[in-house]
């Protein structure tokens, strides 16, 4: 689960990231990345439509993408807003395929952003508002 500070929550945040961000499409997903304030924690949002499958399939895809996003926060903890749109092919993709597509798309979009975001810092322990330590 992503910490509250690392989630995109409002439709305005989603639309701003999609419209002004850098886009990269893969077989299983489309990833949009935009730079935000240097001191702000990176935020990630997910779009998994009914075209992906039934509720069970959509939730499985969403959980896998959420875990991929949580892993990417270790390298890009601040300065990025990311929206991940799952494509119908994601329903049959394995965890490894989704993770590979996510990491490749994130690498391409951050490279395209250039120096407009802070460099990846070493992961640090962050405490969520619930009091549980997060890596």
mmCIF file of N, CA and C in Angstrom:
data_model
loop_
_atom_site.group_PDB
_atom_site.id
_atom_site.type_symbol
_atom_site.label_atom_id
_atom_site.label_comp_id
_atom_site.label_asym_id
_atom_site.label_seq_id
_atom_site.Cartn_x
_atom_site.Cartn_y
_atom_site.Cartn_z
ATOM 1 N N UNK A 1 0.837 -1.180 0.000
ATOM 2 C CA UNK A 1 0.000 0.000 0.000
ATOM 3 C C UNK A 1 0.885 1.247 0.000
ATOM 4 N N UNK A 2 0.490 2.210 -0.791
ATOM 5 C CA UNK A 2 1.220 3.474 -0.829
ATOM 6 C C UNK A 2 0.793 4.363 0.324
ATOM 7 N N UNK A 3 1.724 5.097 0.877
ATOM 8 C CA UNK A 3 1.403 6.055 1.926
ATOM 9 C C UNK A 3 0.511 7.152 1.347
ATOM 10 N N UNK A 4 -0.305 7.760 2.164
ATOM 11 C CA UNK A 4 -1.236 8.788 1.723
ATOM 12 C C UNK A 4 -0.528 9.926 1.009
ATOM 13 N N UNK A 5 0.644 10.304 1.477
ATOM 14 C CA UNK A 5 1.389 11.403 0.866
ATOM 15 C C UNK A 5 1.891 11.053 -0.530
ATOM 16 N N UNK A 6 1.906 9.763 -0.876
ATOM 17 C CA UNK A 6 2.408 9.324 -2.173
ATOM 18 C C UNK A 6 1.307 8.942 -3.157
ATOM 19 N N UNK A 7 0.068 9.350 -2.877
ATOM 20 C CA UNK A 7 -1.038 9.010 -3.765
ATOM 21 C C UNK A 7 -1.577 10.245 -4.469
ATOM 22 N N UNK A 8 -1.859 10.088 -5.758
ATOM 23 C CA UNK A 8 -2.626 11.109 -6.466
ATOM 24 C C UNK A 8 -4.083 10.830 -6.140
ATOM 25 N N UNK A 9 -4.838 11.857 -5.716
ATOM 26 C CA UNK A 9 -6.185 11.598 -5.246
ATOM 27 C C UNK A 9 -7.264 12.386 -5.988
ATOM 28 N N UNK A 10 -6.956 13.560 -6.447
ATOM 29 C CA UNK A 10 -7.999 14.375 -7.063
ATOM 30 C C UNK A 10 -7.941 14.274 -8.587
ATOM 31 N N UNK A 11 -9.080 14.488 -9.220
ATOM 32 C CA UNK A 11 -9.125 14.432 -10.682
ATOM 33 C C UNK A 11 -8.266 15.530 -11.300
ATOM 34 N N UNK A 12 -8.126 16.645 -10.597
ATOM 35 C CA UNK A 12 -7.269 17.721 -11.081
ATOM 36 C C UNK A 12 -5.814 17.273 -11.156
ATOM 37 N N UNK A 13 -5.348 16.557 -10.135
ATOM 38 C CA UNK A 13 -3.978 16.040 -10.137
ATOM 39 C C UNK A 13 -3.763 15.064 -11.296
ATOM 40 N N UNK A 14 -4.752 14.186 -11.503
ATOM 41 C CA UNK A 14 -4.652 13.214 -12.595
ATOM 42 C C UNK A 14 -4.597 13.924 -13.944
ATOM 43 N N UNK A 15 -5.538 14.833 -14.179
ATOM 44 C CA UNK A 15 -5.608 15.487 -15.493
ATOM 45 C C UNK A 15 -4.390 16.374 -15.742
ATOM 46 N N UNK A 16 -3.884 17.036 -14.713
ATOM 47 C CA UNK A 16 -2.684 17.861 -14.871
ATOM 48 C C UNK A 16 -1.484 16.999 -15.260
ATOM 49 N N UNK A 17 -1.333 15.871 -14.609
ATOM 50 C CA UNK A 17 -0.212 14.981 -14.909
ATOM 51 C C UNK A 17 -0.330 14.403 -16.312
ATOM 52 N N UNK A 18 -1.527 13.982 -16.697
ATOM 53 C CA UNK A 18 -1.721 13.386 -18.017
ATOM 54 C C UNK A 18 -1.526 14.430 -19.118
ATOM 55 N N UNK A 19 -2.030 15.628 -18.909
ATOM 56 C CA UNK A 19 -1.952 16.662 -19.944
ATOM 57 C C UNK A 19 -0.561 17.279 -20.073
ATOM 58 N N UNK A 20 0.100 17.509 -18.954
ATOM 59 C CA UNK A 20 1.384 18.206 -19.018
ATOM 60 C C UNK A 20 2.581 17.272 -18.882
ATOM 61 N N UNK A 21 2.326 16.002 -18.617
ATOM 62 C CA UNK A 21 3.422 15.069 -18.396
ATOM 63 C C UNK A 21 3.955 14.453 -19.667
ATOM 64 N N UNK A 22 5.055 13.746 -19.509
ATOM 65 C CA UNK A 22 5.690 13.012 -20.593
ATOM 66 C C UNK A 22 5.056 11.624 -20.628
ATOM 67 N N UNK A 23 4.718 11.149 -21.843
ATOM 68 C CA UNK A 23 3.987 9.897 -21.992
ATOM 69 C C UNK A 23 4.890 8.833 -22.596
ATOM 70 N N UNK A 24 4.726 7.581 -22.102
ATOM 71 C CA UNK A 24 5.400 6.448 -22.706
ATOM 72 C C UNK A 24 4.490 5.241 -22.630
ATOM 73 N N UNK A 25 4.230 4.617 -23.774
ATOM 74 C CA UNK A 25 3.350 3.459 -23.827
ATOM 75 C C UNK A 25 4.130 2.166 -23.960
ATOM 76 N N UNK A 26 3.628 1.157 -23.308
ATOM 77 C CA UNK A 26 4.177 -0.197 -23.377
ATOM 78 C C UNK A 26 3.033 -1.141 -23.718
ATOM 79 N N UNK A 27 3.314 -2.415 -23.815
ATOM 80 C CA UNK A 27 2.282 -3.386 -24.174
ATOM 81 C C UNK A 27 1.162 -3.435 -23.141
ATOM 82 N N UNK A 28 1.511 -3.334 -21.864
ATOM 83 C CA UNK A 28 0.529 -3.514 -20.792
ATOM 84 C C UNK A 28 0.068 -2.234 -20.125
ATOM 85 N N UNK A 29 0.753 -1.128 -20.368
ATOM 86 C CA UNK A 29 0.390 0.104 -19.672
ATOM 87 C C UNK A 29 0.886 1.327 -20.426
ATOM 88 N N UNK A 30 0.307 2.466 -20.057
ATOM 89 C CA UNK A 30 0.779 3.768 -20.517
ATOM 90 C C UNK A 30 1.123 4.549 -19.259
ATOM 91 N N UNK A 31 2.311 5.155 -19.230
ATOM 92 C CA UNK A 31 2.769 5.866 -18.041
ATOM 93 C C UNK A 31 3.002 7.328 -18.386
ATOM 94 N N UNK A 32 2.448 8.217 -17.561
ATOM 95 C CA UNK A 32 2.636 9.661 -17.702
ATOM 96 C C UNK A 32 3.427 10.137 -16.492
ATOM 97 N N UNK A 33 4.456 10.945 -16.731
ATOM 98 C CA UNK A 33 5.282 11.469 -15.640
ATOM 99 C C UNK A 33 5.429 12.971 -15.804
ATOM 100 N N UNK A 34 5.205 13.706 -14.719
ATOM 101 C CA UNK A 34 5.394 15.151 -14.712
ATOM 102 C C UNK A 34 6.221 15.512 -13.486
ATOM 103 N N UNK A 35 6.980 16.583 -13.598
ATOM 104 C CA UNK A 35 7.764 17.012 -12.442
ATOM 105 C C UNK A 35 6.910 17.936 -11.580
ATOM 106 N N UNK A 36 7.112 17.817 -10.270
ATOM 107 C CA UNK A 36 6.430 18.673 -9.298
ATOM 108 C C UNK A 36 7.503 19.329 -8.448
ATOM 109 N N UNK A 37 7.129 20.021 -7.406
ATOM 110 C CA UNK A 37 8.095 20.709 -6.554
ATOM 111 C C UNK A 37 9.190 19.782 -6.056
ATOM 112 N N UNK A 38 10.410 20.288 -6.020
ATOM 113 C CA UNK A 38 11.573 19.479 -5.652
ATOM 114 C C UNK A 38 11.467 18.888 -4.247
ATOM 115 N N UNK A 39 10.848 19.596 -3.325
ATOM 116 C CA UNK A 39 10.753 19.108 -1.958
ATOM 117 C C UNK A 39 9.526 18.252 -1.697
ATOM 118 N N UNK A 40 8.634 18.168 -2.670
ATOM 119 C CA UNK A 40 7.399 17.406 -2.478
ATOM 120 C C UNK A 40 7.637 15.923 -2.723
ATOM 121 N N UNK A 41 6.951 15.074 -1.956
ATOM 122 C CA UNK A 41 7.103 13.634 -2.194
ATOM 123 C C UNK A 41 6.465 13.245 -3.531
ATOM 124 N N UNK A 42 7.046 12.268 -4.180
ATOM 125 C CA UNK A 42 6.485 11.781 -5.435
ATOM 126 C C UNK A 42 5.109 11.193 -5.175
ATOM 127 N N UNK A 43 4.213 11.376 -6.157
ATOM 128 C CA UNK A 43 2.841 10.867 -6.026
ATOM 129 C C UNK A 43 2.512 10.020 -7.248
ATOM 130 N N UNK A 44 1.789 8.929 -7.002
ATOM 131 C CA UNK A 44 1.445 7.986 -8.060
ATOM 132 C C UNK A 44 -0.052 7.726 -8.040
ATOM 133 N N UNK A 45 -0.655 7.675 -9.235
ATOM 134 C CA UNK A 45 -2.072 7.351 -9.370
ATOM 135 C C UNK A 45 -2.255 6.284 -10.435
ATOM 136 N N UNK A 46 -3.353 5.547 -10.343
ATOM 137 C CA UNK A 46 -3.595 4.428 -11.247
ATOM 138 C C UNK A 46 -4.974 4.538 -11.879
ATOM 139 N N UNK A 47 -5.052 4.189 -13.176
ATOM 140 C CA UNK A 47 -6.312 4.154 -13.902
ATOM 141 C C UNK A 47 -6.438 2.746 -14.471
ATOM 142 N N UNK A 48 -7.422 2.003 -13.977
ATOM 143 C CA UNK A 48 -7.667 0.644 -14.460
ATOM 144 C C UNK A 48 -9.144 0.568 -14.811
ATOM 145 N N UNK A 49 -9.451 0.655 -16.110
ATOM 146 C CA UNK A 49 -10.844 0.716 -16.555
ATOM 147 C C UNK A 49 -11.463 -0.676 -16.672
ATOM 148 N N UNK A 50 -12.756 -0.705 -16.944
ATOM 149 C CA UNK A 50 -13.461 -1.968 -17.106
ATOM 150 C C UNK A 50 -13.015 -2.735 -18.339
ATOM 151 N N UNK A 51 -12.335 -2.055 -19.261
ATOM 152 C CA UNK A 51 -11.807 -2.741 -20.440
ATOM 153 C C UNK A 51 -10.741 -3.773 -20.057
ATOM 154 N N UNK A 52 -10.137 -3.617 -18.882
ATOM 155 C CA UNK A 52 -9.109 -4.548 -18.425
ATOM 156 C C UNK A 52 -9.728 -5.881 -18.034
ATOM 157 N N UNK A 53 -10.922 -5.867 -17.495
ATOM 158 C CA UNK A 53 -11.574 -7.119 -17.108
ATOM 159 C C UNK A 53 -12.579 -6.895 -15.995
ATOM 160 N N UNK A 54 -12.996 -7.991 -15.380
ATOM 161 C CA UNK A 54 -13.960 -7.886 -14.287
ATOM 162 C C UNK A 54 -13.282 -7.325 -13.032
ATOM 163 N N UNK A 55 -14.043 -7.149 -11.971
ATOM 164 C CA UNK A 55 -13.531 -6.502 -10.762
ATOM 165 C C UNK A 55 -12.343 -7.248 -10.160
ATOM 166 N N UNK A 56 -12.391 -8.570 -10.183
ATOM 167 C CA UNK A 56 -11.301 -9.358 -9.621
ATOM 168 C C UNK A 56 -10.008 -9.118 -10.409
ATOM 169 N N UNK A 57 -10.115 -9.128 -11.730
ATOM 170 C CA UNK A 57 -8.947 -8.910 -12.583
ATOM 171 C C UNK A 57 -8.415 -7.500 -12.432
ATOM 172 N N UNK A 58 -9.306 -6.511 -12.417
ATOM 173 C CA UNK A 58 -8.883 -5.114 -12.265
ATOM 174 C C UNK A 58 -8.160 -4.900 -10.949
ATOM 175 N N UNK A 59 -8.677 -5.476 -9.882
ATOM 176 C CA UNK A 59 -8.036 -5.308 -8.575
ATOM 177 C C UNK A 59 -6.676 -5.998 -8.516
ATOM 178 N N UNK A 60 -6.539 -7.148 -9.166
ATOM 179 C CA UNK A 60 -5.246 -7.828 -9.225
ATOM 180 C C UNK A 60 -4.227 -6.961 -9.963
ATOM 181 N N UNK A 61 -4.624 -6.409 -11.106
ATOM 182 C CA UNK A 61 -3.736 -5.545 -11.878
ATOM 183 C C UNK A 61 -3.374 -4.313 -11.060
ATOM 184 N N UNK A 62 -4.357 -3.730 -10.384
ATOM 185 C CA UNK A 62 -4.118 -2.534 -9.588
ATOM 186 C C UNK A 62 -3.151 -2.810 -8.435
ATOM 187 N N UNK A 63 -3.309 -3.945 -7.759
ATOM 188 C CA UNK A 63 -2.395 -4.297 -6.664
ATOM 189 C C UNK A 63 -0.972 -4.484 -7.173
ATOM 190 N N UNK A 64 -0.823 -5.136 -8.326
ATOM 191 C CA UNK A 64 0.507 -5.347 -8.883
ATOM 192 C C UNK A 64 1.154 -4.019 -9.277
ATOM 193 N N UNK A 65 0.383 -3.149 -9.910
ATOM 194 C CA UNK A 65 0.926 -1.848 -10.311
ATOM 195 C C UNK A 65 1.252 -0.990 -9.094
ATOM 196 N N UNK A 66 0.438 -1.083 -8.050
ATOM 197 C CA UNK A 66 0.697 -0.334 -6.826
ATOM 198 C C UNK A 66 2.011 -0.774 -6.201
ATOM 199 N N UNK A 67 2.285 -2.070 -6.221
ATOM 200 C CA UNK A 67 3.542 -2.572 -5.673
ATOM 201 C C UNK A 67 4.725 -2.110 -6.524
ATOM 202 N N UNK A 68 4.556 -2.109 -7.844
ATOM 203 C CA UNK A 68 5.620 -1.598 -8.719
ATOM 204 C C UNK A 68 5.877 -0.120 -8.426
ATOM 205 N N UNK A 69 4.809 0.636 -8.194
ATOM 206 C CA UNK A 69 4.950 2.052 -7.848
ATOM 207 C C UNK A 69 5.658 2.243 -6.524
ATOM 208 N N UNK A 70 5.327 1.413 -5.543
ATOM 209 C CA UNK A 70 5.979 1.514 -4.235
ATOM 210 C C UNK A 70 7.472 1.210 -4.352
ATOM 211 N N UNK A 71 7.825 0.254 -5.187
ATOM 212 C CA UNK A 71 9.252 -0.056 -5.389
ATOM 213 C C UNK A 71 9.968 1.103 -6.071
ATOM 214 N N UNK A 72 9.294 1.791 -6.984
ATOM 215 C CA UNK A 72 9.936 2.898 -7.697
ATOM 216 C C UNK A 72 10.141 4.118 -6.804
ATOM 217 N N UNK A 73 9.362 4.228 -5.733
ATOM 218 C CA UNK A 73 9.525 5.357 -4.816
ATOM 219 C C UNK A 73 10.864 5.322 -4.092
ATOM 220 N N UNK A 74 11.472 4.150 -4.017
ATOM 221 C CA UNK A 74 12.782 4.055 -3.376
ATOM 222 C C UNK A 74 13.836 4.805 -4.173
ATOM 223 N N UNK A 75 13.688 4.846 -5.484
ATOM 224 C CA UNK A 75 14.650 5.534 -6.328
ATOM 225 C C UNK A 75 14.252 6.956 -6.674
ATOM 226 N N UNK A 76 12.947 7.220 -6.687
ATOM 227 C CA UNK A 76 12.425 8.543 -7.054
ATOM 228 C C UNK A 76 11.456 8.997 -5.966
ATOM 229 N N UNK A 77 11.967 9.261 -4.797
ATOM 230 C CA UNK A 77 11.127 9.589 -3.651
ATOM 231 C C UNK A 77 10.529 10.978 -3.667
ATOM 232 N N UNK A 78 11.122 11.912 -4.413
ATOM 233 C CA UNK A 78 10.595 13.269 -4.451
ATOM 234 C C UNK A 78 10.611 13.800 -5.877
ATOM 235 N N UNK A 79 9.684 14.727 -6.140
ATOM 236 C CA UNK A 79 9.724 15.500 -7.369
ATOM 237 C C UNK A 79 8.969 14.975 -8.569
ATOM 238 N N UNK A 80 8.281 13.843 -8.469
ATOM 239 C CA UNK A 80 7.576 13.298 -9.626
ATOM 240 C C UNK A 80 6.102 13.068 -9.332
ATOM 241 N N UNK A 81 5.272 13.287 -10.353
ATOM 242 C CA UNK A 81 3.874 12.864 -10.330
ATOM 243 C C UNK A 81 3.733 11.857 -11.457
ATOM 244 N N UNK A 82 3.205 10.673 -11.142
ATOM 245 C CA UNK A 82 3.119 9.584 -12.109
ATOM 246 C C UNK A 82 1.679 9.086 -12.174
ATOM 247 N N UNK A 83 1.162 8.932 -13.403
ATOM 248 C CA UNK A 83 -0.143 8.306 -13.613
ATOM 249 C C UNK A 83 0.099 7.073 -14.471
ATOM 250 N N UNK A 84 -0.419 5.933 -14.017
ATOM 251 C CA UNK A 84 -0.277 4.672 -14.737
ATOM 252 C C UNK A 84 -1.658 4.248 -15.221
ATOM 253 N N UNK A 85 -1.814 4.113 -16.550
ATOM 254 C CA UNK A 85 -3.071 3.646 -17.139
ATOM 255 C C UNK A 85 -2.850 2.224 -17.619
ATOM 256 N N UNK A 86 -3.586 1.279 -17.030
ATOM 257 C CA UNK A 86 -3.458 -0.124 -17.428
ATOM 258 C C UNK A 86 -4.218 -0.356 -18.730
ATOM 259 N N UNK A 87 -3.621 -1.100 -19.627
ATOM 260 C CA UNK A 87 -4.251 -1.457 -20.890
ATOM 261 C C UNK A 87 -4.869 -2.854 -20.766
ATOM 262 N N UNK A 88 -5.799 -3.223 -21.648
ATOM 263 C CA UNK A 88 -6.447 -4.542 -21.542
ATOM 264 C C UNK A 88 -5.469 -5.720 -21.504
ATOM 265 N N UNK A 89 -4.314 -5.588 -22.141
ATOM 266 C CA UNK A 89 -3.324 -6.674 -22.127
ATOM 267 C C UNK A 89 -2.785 -6.940 -20.727
ATOM 268 N N UNK A 90 -2.915 -5.981 -19.823
ATOM 269 C CA UNK A 90 -2.411 -6.150 -18.454
ATOM 270 C C UNK A 90 -3.164 -7.241 -17.703
ATOM 271 N N UNK A 91 -4.377 -7.567 -18.148
ATOM 272 C CA UNK A 91 -5.176 -8.588 -17.477
ATOM 273 C C UNK A 91 -4.509 -9.953 -17.522
ATOM 274 N N UNK A 92 -3.783 -10.245 -18.593
ATOM 275 C CA UNK A 92 -3.149 -11.549 -18.733
ATOM 276 C C UNK A 92 -1.643 -11.497 -18.492
ATOM 277 N N UNK A 93 -1.125 -10.331 -18.171
ATOM 278 C CA UNK A 93 0.312 -10.178 -17.954
ATOM 279 C C UNK A 93 0.709 -10.716 -16.583
ATOM 280 N N UNK A 94 1.912 -11.239 -16.518
ATOM 281 C CA UNK A 94 2.444 -11.709 -15.234
ATOM 282 C C UNK A 94 3.007 -10.526 -14.450
ATOM 283 N N UNK A 95 3.337 -10.776 -13.193
ATOM 284 C CA UNK A 95 3.942 -9.748 -12.346
ATOM 285 C C UNK A 95 5.249 -9.250 -12.966
ATOM 286 N N UNK A 96 6.067 -10.162 -13.460
ATOM 287 C CA UNK A 96 7.347 -9.779 -14.051
ATOM 288 C C UNK A 96 7.168 -8.900 -15.286
ATOM 289 N N UNK A 97 6.181 -9.222 -16.116
ATOM 290 C CA UNK A 97 5.921 -8.418 -17.313
ATOM 291 C C UNK A 97 5.461 -7.014 -16.936
ATOM 292 N N UNK A 98 4.550 -6.921 -15.962
ATOM 293 C CA UNK A 98 4.069 -5.607 -15.522
ATOM 294 C C UNK A 98 5.205 -4.781 -14.923
ATOM 295 N N UNK A 99 6.020 -5.404 -14.091
ATOM 296 C CA UNK A 99 7.128 -4.696 -13.460
ATOM 297 C C UNK A 99 8.145 -4.229 -14.505
ATOM 298 N N UNK A 100 8.440 -5.073 -15.475
ATOM 299 C CA UNK A 100 9.377 -4.705 -16.536
ATOM 300 C C UNK A 100 8.833 -3.531 -17.347
ATOM 301 N N UNK A 101 7.553 -3.593 -17.733
ATOM 302 C CA UNK A 101 6.943 -2.501 -18.491
ATOM 303 C C UNK A 101 6.922 -1.209 -17.685
ATOM 304 N N UNK A 102 6.577 -1.305 -16.409
ATOM 305 C CA UNK A 102 6.514 -0.119 -15.546
ATOM 306 C C UNK A 102 7.901 0.525 -15.428
ATOM 307 N N UNK A 103 8.906 -0.277 -15.107
ATOM 308 C CA UNK A 103 10.253 0.266 -14.918
ATOM 309 C C UNK A 103 10.816 0.852 -16.208
ATOM 310 N N UNK A 104 10.574 0.191 -17.339
ATOM 311 C CA UNK A 104 11.075 0.695 -18.614
ATOM 312 C C UNK A 104 10.395 2.017 -18.977
ATOM 313 N N UNK A 105 9.089 2.084 -18.792
ATOM 314 C CA UNK A 105 8.363 3.319 -19.107
ATOM 315 C C UNK A 105 8.782 4.451 -18.173
ATOM 316 N N UNK A 106 8.975 4.164 -16.899
ATOM 317 C CA UNK A 106 9.412 5.185 -15.953
ATOM 318 C C UNK A 106 10.811 5.690 -16.302
ATOM 319 N N UNK A 107 11.692 4.790 -16.695
ATOM 320 C CA UNK A 107 13.045 5.200 -17.074
ATOM 321 C C UNK A 107 13.017 6.127 -18.290
ATOM 322 N N UNK A 108 12.191 5.804 -19.281
ATOM 323 C CA UNK A 108 12.107 6.633 -20.487
ATOM 324 C C UNK A 108 11.515 8.002 -20.158
ATOM 325 N N UNK A 109 10.444 8.036 -19.381
ATOM 326 C CA UNK A 109 9.806 9.323 -19.086
ATOM 327 C C UNK A 109 10.678 10.210 -18.216
ATOM 328 N N UNK A 110 11.365 9.646 -17.243
ATOM 329 C CA UNK A 110 12.237 10.480 -16.402
ATOM 330 C C UNK A 110 13.434 10.982 -17.205
ATOM 331 N N UNK A 111 13.914 10.179 -18.146
ATOM 332 C CA UNK A 111 15.012 10.627 -19.002
ATOM 333 C C UNK A 111 14.540 11.785 -19.889
ATOM 334 N N UNK A 112 13.312 11.694 -20.405
ATOM 335 C CA UNK A 112 12.767 12.768 -21.242
ATOM 336 C C UNK A 112 12.551 14.054 -20.448
ATOM 337 N N UNK A 113 12.222 13.909 -19.167
ATOM 338 C CA UNK A 113 12.052 15.092 -18.327
ATOM 339 C C UNK A 113 13.380 15.807 -18.113
ATOM 340 N N UNK A 114 14.459 15.081 -18.282
ATOM 341 C CA UNK A 114 15.789 15.679 -18.141
ATOM 342 C C UNK A 114 16.086 16.062 -16.713
ATOM 343 N N UNK A 115 16.657 17.240 -16.550
ATOM 344 C CA UNK A 115 17.053 17.697 -15.224
ATOM 345 C C UNK A 115 15.963 18.443 -14.491
ATOM 346 N N UNK A 116 14.696 18.299 -14.895
ATOM 347 C CA UNK A 116 13.637 19.065 -14.262
ATOM 348 C C UNK A 116 13.104 18.426 -12.994
ATOM 349 N N UNK A 117 13.738 17.364 -12.524
ATOM 350 C CA UNK A 117 13.367 16.770 -11.248
ATOM 351 C C UNK A 117 14.635 16.450 -10.481
ATOM 352 N N UNK A 118 14.537 16.351 -9.158
ATOM 353 C CA UNK A 118 15.735 16.092 -8.369
ATOM 354 C C UNK A 118 16.271 14.690 -8.624
ATOM 355 N N UNK A 119 17.567 14.477 -8.494
ATOM 356 C CA UNK A 119 18.136 13.149 -8.706
ATOM 357 C C UNK A 119 17.625 12.163 -7.671
ATOM 358 N N UNK A 120 17.656 10.896 -8.044
ATOM 359 C CA UNK A 120 17.183 9.851 -7.133
ATOM 360 C C UNK A 120 18.055 9.829 -5.887
ATOM 361 N N UNK A 121 17.390 9.844 -4.748
ATOM 362 C CA UNK A 121 18.108 9.811 -3.481
ATOM 363 C C UNK A 121 18.107 8.393 -2.939
ATOM 364 N N UNK A 122 18.973 8.151 -1.989
ATOM 365 C CA UNK A 122 18.966 6.832 -1.376
ATOM 366 C C UNK A 122 17.700 6.690 -0.542
ATOM 367 N N UNK A 123 17.105 5.477 -0.519
ATOM 368 C CA UNK A 123 15.862 5.303 0.212
ATOM 369 C C UNK A 123 16.043 5.558 1.703
ATOM 370 N N UNK A 124 15.066 6.218 2.268
ATOM 371 C CA UNK A 124 15.075 6.482 3.701
ATOM 372 C C UNK A 124 13.776 5.990 4.295
ATOM 373 N N UNK A 125 13.787 5.770 5.581
ATOM 374 C CA UNK A 125 12.568 5.344 6.247
ATOM 375 C C UNK A 125 11.653 6.543 6.429
ATOM 376 N N UNK A 126 10.393 6.361 6.036
ATOM 377 C CA UNK A 126 9.379 7.392 6.177
ATOM 378 C C UNK A 126 8.272 6.813 7.034
ATOM 379 N N UNK A 127 7.778 7.573 7.985
ATOM 380 C CA UNK A 127 6.679 7.116 8.817
ATOM 381 C C UNK A 127 5.391 7.701 8.289
ATOM 382 N N UNK A 128 4.405 6.834 8.041
ATOM 383 C CA UNK A 128 3.119 7.304 7.537
ATOM 384 C C UNK A 128 2.330 7.904 8.674
ATOM 385 N N UNK A 129 1.192 8.521 8.323
ATOM 386 C CA UNK A 129 0.357 9.131 9.349
ATOM 387 C C UNK A 129 -0.227 8.076 10.279
ATOM 388 N N UNK A 130 -0.303 6.841 9.817
ATOM 389 C CA UNK A 130 -0.823 5.770 10.658
ATOM 390 C C UNK A 130 0.220 5.285 11.654
ATOM 391 N N UNK A 131 1.491 5.683 11.463
ATOM 392 C CA UNK A 131 2.535 5.328 12.392
ATOM 393 C C UNK A 131 3.335 4.096 11.987
ATOM 394 N N UNK A 132 3.061 3.539 10.798
ATOM 395 C CA UNK A 132 3.809 2.374 10.372
ATOM 396 C C UNK A 132 5.009 2.804 9.534
ATOM 397 N N UNK A 133 6.175 2.256 9.805
ATOM 398 C CA UNK A 133 7.352 2.656 9.032
ATOM 399 C C UNK A 133 7.260 2.130 7.610
ATOM 400 N N UNK A 134 7.629 2.967 6.654
ATOM 401 C CA UNK A 134 7.639 2.589 5.244
ATOM 402 C C UNK A 134 9.047 2.779 4.702
ATOM 403 N N UNK A 135 9.500 1.869 3.894
ATOM 404 C CA UNK A 135 10.833 2.003 3.286
ATOM 405 C C UNK A 135 10.761 2.865 2.057
#
